[in-house]
């Protein structure tokens, strides 16, 4: 139970997205989940790839049904695929509140594209990864549908053990790579990339061969691999994943679907890329938290977690769950905490009607506990806190912090350690 809560917090709180990625030694696998903040729509990723010379399907983007119809006519393709553009996965099996089933449709008739787009645009699409009410579709992608004779998997991502980027590939594409790793680990191939040399011709050709490309297709696939690495560097990516990297009956190697993760620290030199960030689907509370450099994710419980550090936040969620409680959120204050941030964090927590108690768990390494204490007392007074507050502080200037809390006269429940804090928070709700 506790483990599942931590997983939920990690998956949502660190925005790891829907994919997990693996690097494999011959005997074991390592799960890597890159931190990501920027989240692009499918067509935006395809545009970046196209600009770097990566082979993708021909496509257009439309905001209205009439634009979608015109796009379908301009493609002049044997078959057309229409895809609703939202950030959640599982679109193909999703359902619109217009009654249309599926956010991905194939047709050979351009007129049908207009009819389908009319039932997509402006309507909410619900998938296994969206909120219950779904997400409103504002854009659709109209693309040429290509037959795939064979699907492979290819990714470039950062690997700490290699001190740089690595290529990971498998001839078994079009499915969850985790399943391939679990059932047939011998079909996962890995190539470390020297950051000074880049992807060498022999590496690209070897990976293409491992992916099962033969003859002229091997050289073509190797070229695509090198272009994907150029894109990886160009946009400061932490990961470029193509699944599937497919082979068509006409003898083309095409990147049919891709997920690109970006280094948040590179925003200052990737202005055009980060300007594409679609914030319309972001949670309003998360956006408000981000303004104060707070990482906030709402969960389903009633005990608010006010913590510094993602790992500590996970542990706090776990131990609350262990003692029979349910975390109401995942809130990470980070390292460079200021008093104003503490105040704003309390505003976010108390605005959640589900919150029946607040647990503050601070380990002051680079954080001054006294700053936290001053922020807590200010917030409690000005916001007229009405729910029980449990505080556990440890680390830098903790004695001064405890003095501030004690002399405040506020009804704060002090805790000796994390276990004690969780017990008191759960007990406060049950009273």
mmCIF file with all atom_site columns, C-alpha atoms in Angstrom, residues 67-217:
data_model
loop_
_atom_site.group_PDB
_atom_site.id
_atom_site.type_symbol
_atom_site.label_atom_id
_atom_site.label_alt_id
_atom_site.label_comp_id
_atom_site.label_asym_id
_atom_site.label_entity_id
_atom_site.label_seq_id
_atom_site.pdbx_PDB_ins_code
_atom_site.Cartn_x
_atom_site.Cartn_y
_atom_site.Cartn_z
_atom_site.occupancy
_atom_site.B_iso_or_equiv
_atom_site.pdbx_formal_charge
_atom_site.auth_seq_id
_atom_site.auth_comp_id
_atom_site.auth_asym_id
_atom_site.auth_atom_id
_atom_site.pdbx_PDB_model_num
ATOM 1   C CA . UNK A 1 67  ? -9.184  23.036  -41.578 1.00 0.00 ? 67  UNK A CA 1
ATOM 2   C CA . UNK A 1 68  ? -8.928  19.297  -40.913 1.00 0.00 ? 68  UNK A CA 1
ATOM 3   C CA . UNK A 1 69  ? -10.887 18.560  -44.100 1.00 0.00 ? 69  UNK A CA 1
ATOM 4   C CA . UNK A 1 70  ? -8.668  20.834  -46.174 1.00 0.00 ? 70  UNK A CA 1
ATOM 5   C CA . UNK A 1 71  ? -5.559  19.272  -44.642 1.00 0.00 ? 71  UNK A CA 1
ATOM 6   C CA . UNK A 1 72  ? -6.793  15.796  -45.558 1.00 0.00 ? 72  UNK A CA 1
ATOM 7   C CA . UNK A 1 73  ? -7.320  16.904  -49.160 1.00 0.00 ? 73  UNK A CA 1
ATOM 8   C CA . UNK A 1 74  ? -3.859  18.513  -49.349 1.00 0.00 ? 74  UNK A CA 1
ATOM 9   C CA . UNK A 1 75  ? -2.191  15.328  -48.128 1.00 0.00 ? 75  UNK A CA 1
ATOM 10  C CA . UNK A 1 76  ? -3.555  13.452  -51.135 1.00 0.00 ? 76  UNK A CA 1
ATOM 11  C CA . UNK A 1 77  ? -2.670  10.203  -49.353 1.00 0.00 ? 77  UNK A CA 1
ATOM 12  C CA . UNK A 1 78  ? -4.007  6.690   -49.853 1.00 0.00 ? 78  UNK A CA 1
ATOM 13  C CA . UNK A 1 79  ? -4.963  6.579   -46.196 1.00 0.00 ? 79  UNK A CA 1
ATOM 14  C CA . UNK A 1 80  ? -5.185  9.286   -43.535 1.00 0.00 ? 80  UNK A CA 1
ATOM 15  C CA . UNK A 1 81  ? -4.836  9.101   -39.772 1.00 0.00 ? 81  UNK A CA 1
ATOM 16  C CA . UNK A 1 82  ? -6.601  11.669  -37.600 1.00 0.00 ? 82  UNK A CA 1
ATOM 17  C CA . UNK A 1 83  ? -5.283  12.084  -34.069 1.00 0.00 ? 83  UNK A CA 1
ATOM 18  C CA . UNK A 1 84  ? -6.688  14.175  -31.224 1.00 0.00 ? 84  UNK A CA 1
ATOM 19  C CA . UNK A 1 85  ? -3.887  16.180  -29.633 1.00 0.00 ? 85  UNK A CA 1
ATOM 20  C CA . UNK A 1 86  ? -3.825  15.983  -25.846 1.00 0.00 ? 86  UNK A CA 1
ATOM 21  C CA . UNK A 1 87  ? -0.899  15.270  -23.523 1.00 0.00 ? 87  UNK A CA 1
ATOM 22  C CA . UNK A 1 88  ? -2.363  12.070  -22.062 1.00 0.00 ? 88  UNK A CA 1
ATOM 23  C CA . UNK A 1 89  ? -1.692  8.609   -23.434 1.00 0.00 ? 89  UNK A CA 1
ATOM 24  C CA . UNK A 1 90  ? -4.254  5.989   -24.390 1.00 0.00 ? 90  UNK A CA 1
ATOM 25  C CA . UNK A 1 91  ? -5.973  8.238   -26.939 1.00 0.00 ? 91  UNK A CA 1
ATOM 26  C CA . UNK A 1 92  ? -6.849  5.388   -29.274 1.00 0.00 ? 92  UNK A CA 1
ATOM 27  C CA . UNK A 1 93  ? -9.070  3.765   -26.647 1.00 0.00 ? 93  UNK A CA 1
ATOM 28  C CA . UNK A 1 94  ? -10.450 7.024   -25.284 1.00 0.00 ? 94  UNK A CA 1
ATOM 29  C CA . UNK A 1 95  ? -14.049 8.265   -25.457 1.00 0.00 ? 95  UNK A CA 1
ATOM 30  C CA . UNK A 1 96  ? -15.332 11.761  -26.291 1.00 0.00 ? 96  UNK A CA 1
ATOM 31  C CA . UNK A 1 97  ? -18.290 13.359  -24.552 1.00 0.00 ? 97  UNK A CA 1
ATOM 32  C CA . UNK A 1 98  ? -19.668 13.878  -28.057 1.00 0.00 ? 98  UNK A CA 1
ATOM 33  C CA . UNK A 1 99  ? -20.178 10.108  -28.168 1.00 0.00 ? 99  UNK A CA 1
ATOM 34  C CA . UNK A 1 100 ? -17.283 9.417   -30.533 1.00 0.00 ? 100 UNK A CA 1
ATOM 35  C CA . UNK A 1 101 ? -15.126 6.488   -29.489 1.00 0.00 ? 101 UNK A CA 1
ATOM 36  C CA . UNK A 1 102 ? -11.385 6.695   -30.031 1.00 0.00 ? 102 UNK A CA 1
ATOM 37  C CA . UNK A 1 103 ? -9.051  9.668   -30.355 1.00 0.00 ? 103 UNK A CA 1
ATOM 38  C CA . UNK A 1 104 ? -7.220  8.068   -33.284 1.00 0.00 ? 104 UNK A CA 1
ATOM 39  C CA . UNK A 1 105 ? -9.001  7.178   -36.544 1.00 0.00 ? 105 UNK A CA 1
ATOM 40  C CA . UNK A 1 106 ? -7.954  5.831   -39.948 1.00 0.00 ? 106 UNK A CA 1
ATOM 41  C CA . UNK A 1 107 ? -9.823  6.582   -43.161 1.00 0.00 ? 107 UNK A CA 1
ATOM 42  C CA . UNK A 1 108 ? -9.299  6.719   -46.922 1.00 0.00 ? 108 UNK A CA 1
ATOM 43  C CA . UNK A 1 109 ? -11.996 9.353   -47.410 1.00 0.00 ? 109 UNK A CA 1
ATOM 44  C CA . UNK A 1 110 ? -10.986 12.995  -46.712 1.00 0.00 ? 110 UNK A CA 1
ATOM 45  C CA . UNK A 1 111 ? -14.655 13.893  -46.114 1.00 0.00 ? 111 UNK A CA 1
ATOM 46  C CA . UNK A 1 112 ? -14.730 11.516  -43.141 1.00 0.00 ? 112 UNK A CA 1
ATOM 47  C CA . UNK A 1 113 ? -11.815 13.433  -41.598 1.00 0.00 ? 113 UNK A CA 1
ATOM 48  C CA . UNK A 1 114 ? -13.961 16.564  -41.440 1.00 0.00 ? 114 UNK A CA 1
ATOM 49  C CA . UNK A 1 115 ? -16.857 14.641  -39.873 1.00 0.00 ? 115 UNK A CA 1
ATOM 50  C CA . UNK A 1 116 ? -14.621 13.016  -37.265 1.00 0.00 ? 116 UNK A CA 1
ATOM 51  C CA . UNK A 1 117 ? -12.826 16.277  -36.446 1.00 0.00 ? 117 UNK A CA 1
ATOM 52  C CA . UNK A 1 118 ? -16.219 17.875  -35.859 1.00 0.00 ? 118 UNK A CA 1
ATOM 53  C CA . UNK A 1 119 ? -16.837 15.306  -33.116 1.00 0.00 ? 119 UNK A CA 1
ATOM 54  C CA . UNK A 1 120 ? -13.373 15.776  -31.606 1.00 0.00 ? 120 UNK A CA 1
ATOM 55  C CA . UNK A 1 121 ? -12.664 19.496  -31.538 1.00 0.00 ? 121 UNK A CA 1
ATOM 56  C CA . UNK A 1 122 ? -14.230 21.296  -28.610 1.00 0.00 ? 122 UNK A CA 1
ATOM 57  C CA . UNK A 1 123 ? -15.164 18.044  -26.873 1.00 0.00 ? 123 UNK A CA 1
ATOM 58  C CA . UNK A 1 124 ? -13.559 16.323  -23.899 1.00 0.00 ? 124 UNK A CA 1
ATOM 59  C CA . UNK A 1 125 ? -11.594 13.143  -24.494 1.00 0.00 ? 125 UNK A CA 1
ATOM 60  C CA . UNK A 1 126 ? -11.339 10.745  -21.560 1.00 0.00 ? 126 UNK A CA 1
ATOM 61  C CA . UNK A 1 127 ? -8.563  8.151   -21.466 1.00 0.00 ? 127 UNK A CA 1
ATOM 62  C CA . UNK A 1 128 ? -6.952  6.031   -18.764 1.00 0.00 ? 128 UNK A CA 1
ATOM 63  C CA . UNK A 1 129 ? -4.520  8.894   -18.105 1.00 0.00 ? 129 UNK A CA 1
ATOM 64  C CA . UNK A 1 130 ? -6.880  11.889  -18.014 1.00 0.00 ? 130 UNK A CA 1
ATOM 65  C CA . UNK A 1 131 ? -9.034  13.200  -15.171 1.00 0.00 ? 131 UNK A CA 1
ATOM 66  C CA . UNK A 1 132 ? -12.511 11.675  -14.988 1.00 0.00 ? 132 UNK A CA 1
ATOM 67  C CA . UNK A 1 133 ? -14.014 14.593  -16.870 1.00 0.00 ? 133 UNK A CA 1
ATOM 68  C CA . UNK A 1 134 ? -11.442 14.210  -19.638 1.00 0.00 ? 134 UNK A CA 1
ATOM 69  C CA . UNK A 1 135 ? -9.449  16.887  -21.466 1.00 0.00 ? 135 UNK A CA 1
ATOM 70  C CA . UNK A 1 136 ? -10.852 19.267  -24.061 1.00 0.00 ? 136 UNK A CA 1
ATOM 71  C CA . UNK A 1 137 ? -9.405  18.710  -27.533 1.00 0.00 ? 137 UNK A CA 1
ATOM 72  C CA . UNK A 1 138 ? -8.431  21.960  -29.202 1.00 0.00 ? 138 UNK A CA 1
ATOM 73  C CA . UNK A 1 139 ? -6.182  20.625  -31.949 1.00 0.00 ? 139 UNK A CA 1
ATOM 74  C CA . UNK A 1 140 ? -6.050  17.594  -34.198 1.00 0.00 ? 140 UNK A CA 1
ATOM 75  C CA . UNK A 1 141 ? -3.227  16.227  -36.318 1.00 0.00 ? 141 UNK A CA 1
ATOM 76  C CA . UNK A 1 142 ? -4.036  15.057  -39.833 1.00 0.00 ? 142 UNK A CA 1
ATOM 77  C CA . UNK A 1 143 ? -1.271  12.791  -41.103 1.00 0.00 ? 143 UNK A CA 1
ATOM 78  C CA . UNK A 1 144 ? -0.467  10.408  -43.907 1.00 0.00 ? 144 UNK A CA 1
ATOM 79  C CA . UNK A 1 145 ? -1.028  6.835   -42.772 1.00 0.00 ? 145 UNK A CA 1
ATOM 80  C CA . UNK A 1 146 ? 1.809   4.529   -43.749 1.00 0.00 ? 146 UNK A CA 1
ATOM 81  C CA . UNK A 1 147 ? 1.855   0.752   -43.597 1.00 0.00 ? 147 UNK A CA 1
ATOM 82  C CA . UNK A 1 148 ? 4.454   -0.734  -41.291 1.00 0.00 ? 148 UNK A CA 1
ATOM 83  C CA . UNK A 1 149 ? 5.985   -4.063  -42.198 1.00 0.00 ? 149 UNK A CA 1
ATOM 84  C CA . UNK A 1 150 ? 8.203   -4.162  -39.111 1.00 0.00 ? 150 UNK A CA 1
ATOM 85  C CA . UNK A 1 151 ? 8.426   -2.192  -35.853 1.00 0.00 ? 151 UNK A CA 1
ATOM 86  C CA . UNK A 1 152 ? 11.535  -1.528  -33.771 1.00 0.00 ? 152 UNK A CA 1
ATOM 87  C CA . UNK A 1 153 ? 12.311  0.474   -30.645 1.00 0.00 ? 153 UNK A CA 1
ATOM 88  C CA . UNK A 1 154 ? 15.031  3.112   -30.380 1.00 0.00 ? 154 UNK A CA 1
ATOM 89  C CA . UNK A 1 155 ? 15.916  5.689   -27.735 1.00 0.00 ? 155 UNK A CA 1
ATOM 90  C CA . UNK A 1 156 ? 18.730  8.016   -26.739 1.00 0.00 ? 156 UNK A CA 1
ATOM 91  C CA . UNK A 1 157 ? 18.871  9.010   -23.086 1.00 0.00 ? 157 UNK A CA 1
ATOM 92  C CA . UNK A 1 158 ? 21.238  10.115  -20.378 1.00 0.00 ? 158 UNK A CA 1
ATOM 93  C CA . UNK A 1 159 ? 22.841  7.406   -18.253 1.00 0.00 ? 159 UNK A CA 1
ATOM 94  C CA . UNK A 1 160 ? 24.739  8.199   -15.061 1.00 0.00 ? 160 UNK A CA 1
ATOM 95  C CA . UNK A 1 161 ? 26.733  4.976   -15.213 1.00 0.00 ? 161 UNK A CA 1
ATOM 96  C CA . UNK A 1 162 ? 28.086  5.988   -18.620 1.00 0.00 ? 162 UNK A CA 1
ATOM 97  C CA . UNK A 1 163 ? 28.516  9.649   -17.672 1.00 0.00 ? 163 UNK A CA 1
ATOM 98  C CA . UNK A 1 164 ? 26.662  10.657  -20.791 1.00 0.00 ? 164 UNK A CA 1
ATOM 99  C CA . UNK A 1 165 ? 24.120  9.636   -23.419 1.00 0.00 ? 165 UNK A CA 1
ATOM 100 C CA . UNK A 1 166 ? 23.467  6.083   -24.522 1.00 0.00 ? 166 UNK A CA 1
ATOM 101 C CA . UNK A 1 167 ? 21.509  4.493   -27.333 1.00 0.00 ? 167 UNK A CA 1
ATOM 102 C CA . UNK A 1 168 ? 19.050  1.761   -26.418 1.00 0.00 ? 168 UNK A CA 1
ATOM 103 C CA . UNK A 1 169 ? 17.349  -0.307  -29.101 1.00 0.00 ? 169 UNK A CA 1
ATOM 104 C CA . UNK A 1 170 ? 15.354  -3.445  -29.682 1.00 0.00 ? 170 UNK A CA 1
ATOM 105 C CA . UNK A 1 171 ? 14.002  -5.213  -32.771 1.00 0.00 ? 171 UNK A CA 1
ATOM 106 C CA . UNK A 1 172 ? 10.808  -5.696  -30.751 1.00 0.00 ? 172 UNK A CA 1
ATOM 107 C CA . UNK A 1 173 ? 9.110   -2.310  -31.157 1.00 0.00 ? 173 UNK A CA 1
ATOM 108 C CA . UNK A 1 174 ? 5.535   -1.092  -31.005 1.00 0.00 ? 174 UNK A CA 1
ATOM 109 C CA . UNK A 1 175 ? 5.075   -2.453  -27.476 1.00 0.00 ? 175 UNK A CA 1
ATOM 110 C CA . UNK A 1 176 ? 6.116   -1.585  -23.936 1.00 0.00 ? 176 UNK A CA 1
ATOM 111 C CA . UNK A 1 177 ? 9.882   -1.858  -23.801 1.00 0.00 ? 177 UNK A CA 1
ATOM 112 C CA . UNK A 1 178 ? 9.576   -2.952  -20.171 1.00 0.00 ? 178 UNK A CA 1
ATOM 113 C CA . UNK A 1 179 ? 7.796   -6.106  -21.343 1.00 0.00 ? 179 UNK A CA 1
ATOM 114 C CA . UNK A 1 180 ? 10.566  -6.829  -23.826 1.00 0.00 ? 180 UNK A CA 1
ATOM 115 C CA . UNK A 1 181 ? 13.191  -6.393  -21.106 1.00 0.00 ? 181 UNK A CA 1
ATOM 116 C CA . UNK A 1 182 ? 11.339  -8.718  -18.754 1.00 0.00 ? 182 UNK A CA 1
ATOM 117 C CA . UNK A 1 183 ? 10.596  -11.504 -21.237 1.00 0.00 ? 183 UNK A CA 1
ATOM 118 C CA . UNK A 1 184 ? 13.491  -11.293 -23.725 1.00 0.00 ? 184 UNK A CA 1
ATOM 119 C CA . UNK A 1 185 ? 16.314  -9.167  -22.265 1.00 0.00 ? 185 UNK A CA 1
ATOM 120 C CA . UNK A 1 186 ? 18.695  -10.475 -24.915 1.00 0.00 ? 186 UNK A CA 1
ATOM 121 C CA . UNK A 1 187 ? 16.762  -8.344  -27.433 1.00 0.00 ? 187 UNK A CA 1
ATOM 122 C CA . UNK A 1 188 ? 17.784  -5.085  -25.745 1.00 0.00 ? 188 UNK A CA 1
ATOM 123 C CA . UNK A 1 189 ? 20.921  -3.483  -27.176 1.00 0.00 ? 189 UNK A CA 1
ATOM 124 C CA . UNK A 1 190 ? 22.902  -0.640  -25.655 1.00 0.00 ? 190 UNK A CA 1
ATOM 125 C CA . UNK A 1 191 ? 25.630  1.621   -27.065 1.00 0.00 ? 191 UNK A CA 1
ATOM 126 C CA . UNK A 1 192 ? 27.347  4.314   -24.971 1.00 0.00 ? 192 UNK A CA 1
ATOM 127 C CA . UNK A 1 193 ? 28.016  7.543   -26.874 1.00 0.00 ? 193 UNK A CA 1
ATOM 128 C CA . UNK A 1 194 ? 31.252  9.471   -26.456 1.00 0.00 ? 194 UNK A CA 1
ATOM 129 C CA . UNK A 1 195 ? 30.142  13.077  -25.982 1.00 0.00 ? 195 UNK A CA 1
ATOM 130 C CA . UNK A 1 196 ? 33.226  14.349  -27.815 1.00 0.00 ? 196 UNK A CA 1
ATOM 131 C CA . UNK A 1 197 ? 32.921  12.017  -30.817 1.00 0.00 ? 197 UNK A CA 1
ATOM 132 C CA . UNK A 1 198 ? 29.166  11.726  -31.056 1.00 0.00 ? 198 UNK A CA 1
ATOM 133 C CA . UNK A 1 199 ? 27.562  8.692   -32.693 1.00 0.00 ? 199 UNK A CA 1
ATOM 134 C CA . UNK A 1 200 ? 30.199  6.999   -34.849 1.00 0.00 ? 200 UNK A CA 1
ATOM 135 C CA . UNK A 1 201 ? 29.273  5.400   -38.176 1.00 0.00 ? 201 UNK A CA 1
ATOM 136 C CA . UNK A 1 202 ? 30.183  1.940   -36.899 1.00 0.00 ? 202 UNK A CA 1
ATOM 137 C CA . UNK A 1 203 ? 27.964  2.420   -33.819 1.00 0.00 ? 203 UNK A CA 1
ATOM 138 C CA . UNK A 1 204 ? 25.010  3.604   -35.868 1.00 0.00 ? 204 UNK A CA 1
ATOM 139 C CA . UNK A 1 205 ? 25.371  0.728   -38.332 1.00 0.00 ? 205 UNK A CA 1
ATOM 140 C CA . UNK A 1 206 ? 25.763  -1.816  -35.517 1.00 0.00 ? 206 UNK A CA 1
ATOM 141 C CA . UNK A 1 207 ? 22.638  -0.527  -33.788 1.00 0.00 ? 207 UNK A CA 1
ATOM 142 C CA . UNK A 1 208 ? 20.727  -0.569  -37.081 1.00 0.00 ? 208 UNK A CA 1
ATOM 143 C CA . UNK A 1 209 ? 21.801  -4.183  -37.603 1.00 0.00 ? 209 UNK A CA 1
ATOM 144 C CA . UNK A 1 210 ? 20.764  -5.081  -34.051 1.00 0.00 ? 210 UNK A CA 1
ATOM 145 C CA . UNK A 1 211 ? 17.368  -3.554  -34.783 1.00 0.00 ? 211 UNK A CA 1
ATOM 146 C CA . UNK A 1 212 ? 17.053  -5.974  -37.694 1.00 0.00 ? 212 UNK A CA 1
ATOM 147 C CA . UNK A 1 213 ? 17.519  -3.620  -40.632 1.00 0.00 ? 213 UNK A CA 1
ATOM 148 C CA . UNK A 1 214 ? 19.248  -5.221  -43.594 1.00 0.00 ? 214 UNK A CA 1
ATOM 149 C CA . UNK A 1 215 ? 20.885  -4.104  -46.819 1.00 0.00 ? 215 UNK A CA 1
ATOM 150 C CA . UNK A 1 216 ? 20.127  -0.541  -47.889 1.00 0.00 ? 216 UNK A CA 1
ATOM 151 C CA . UNK A 1 217 ? 17.703  -0.182  -44.972 1.00 0.00 ? 217 UNK A CA 1
#
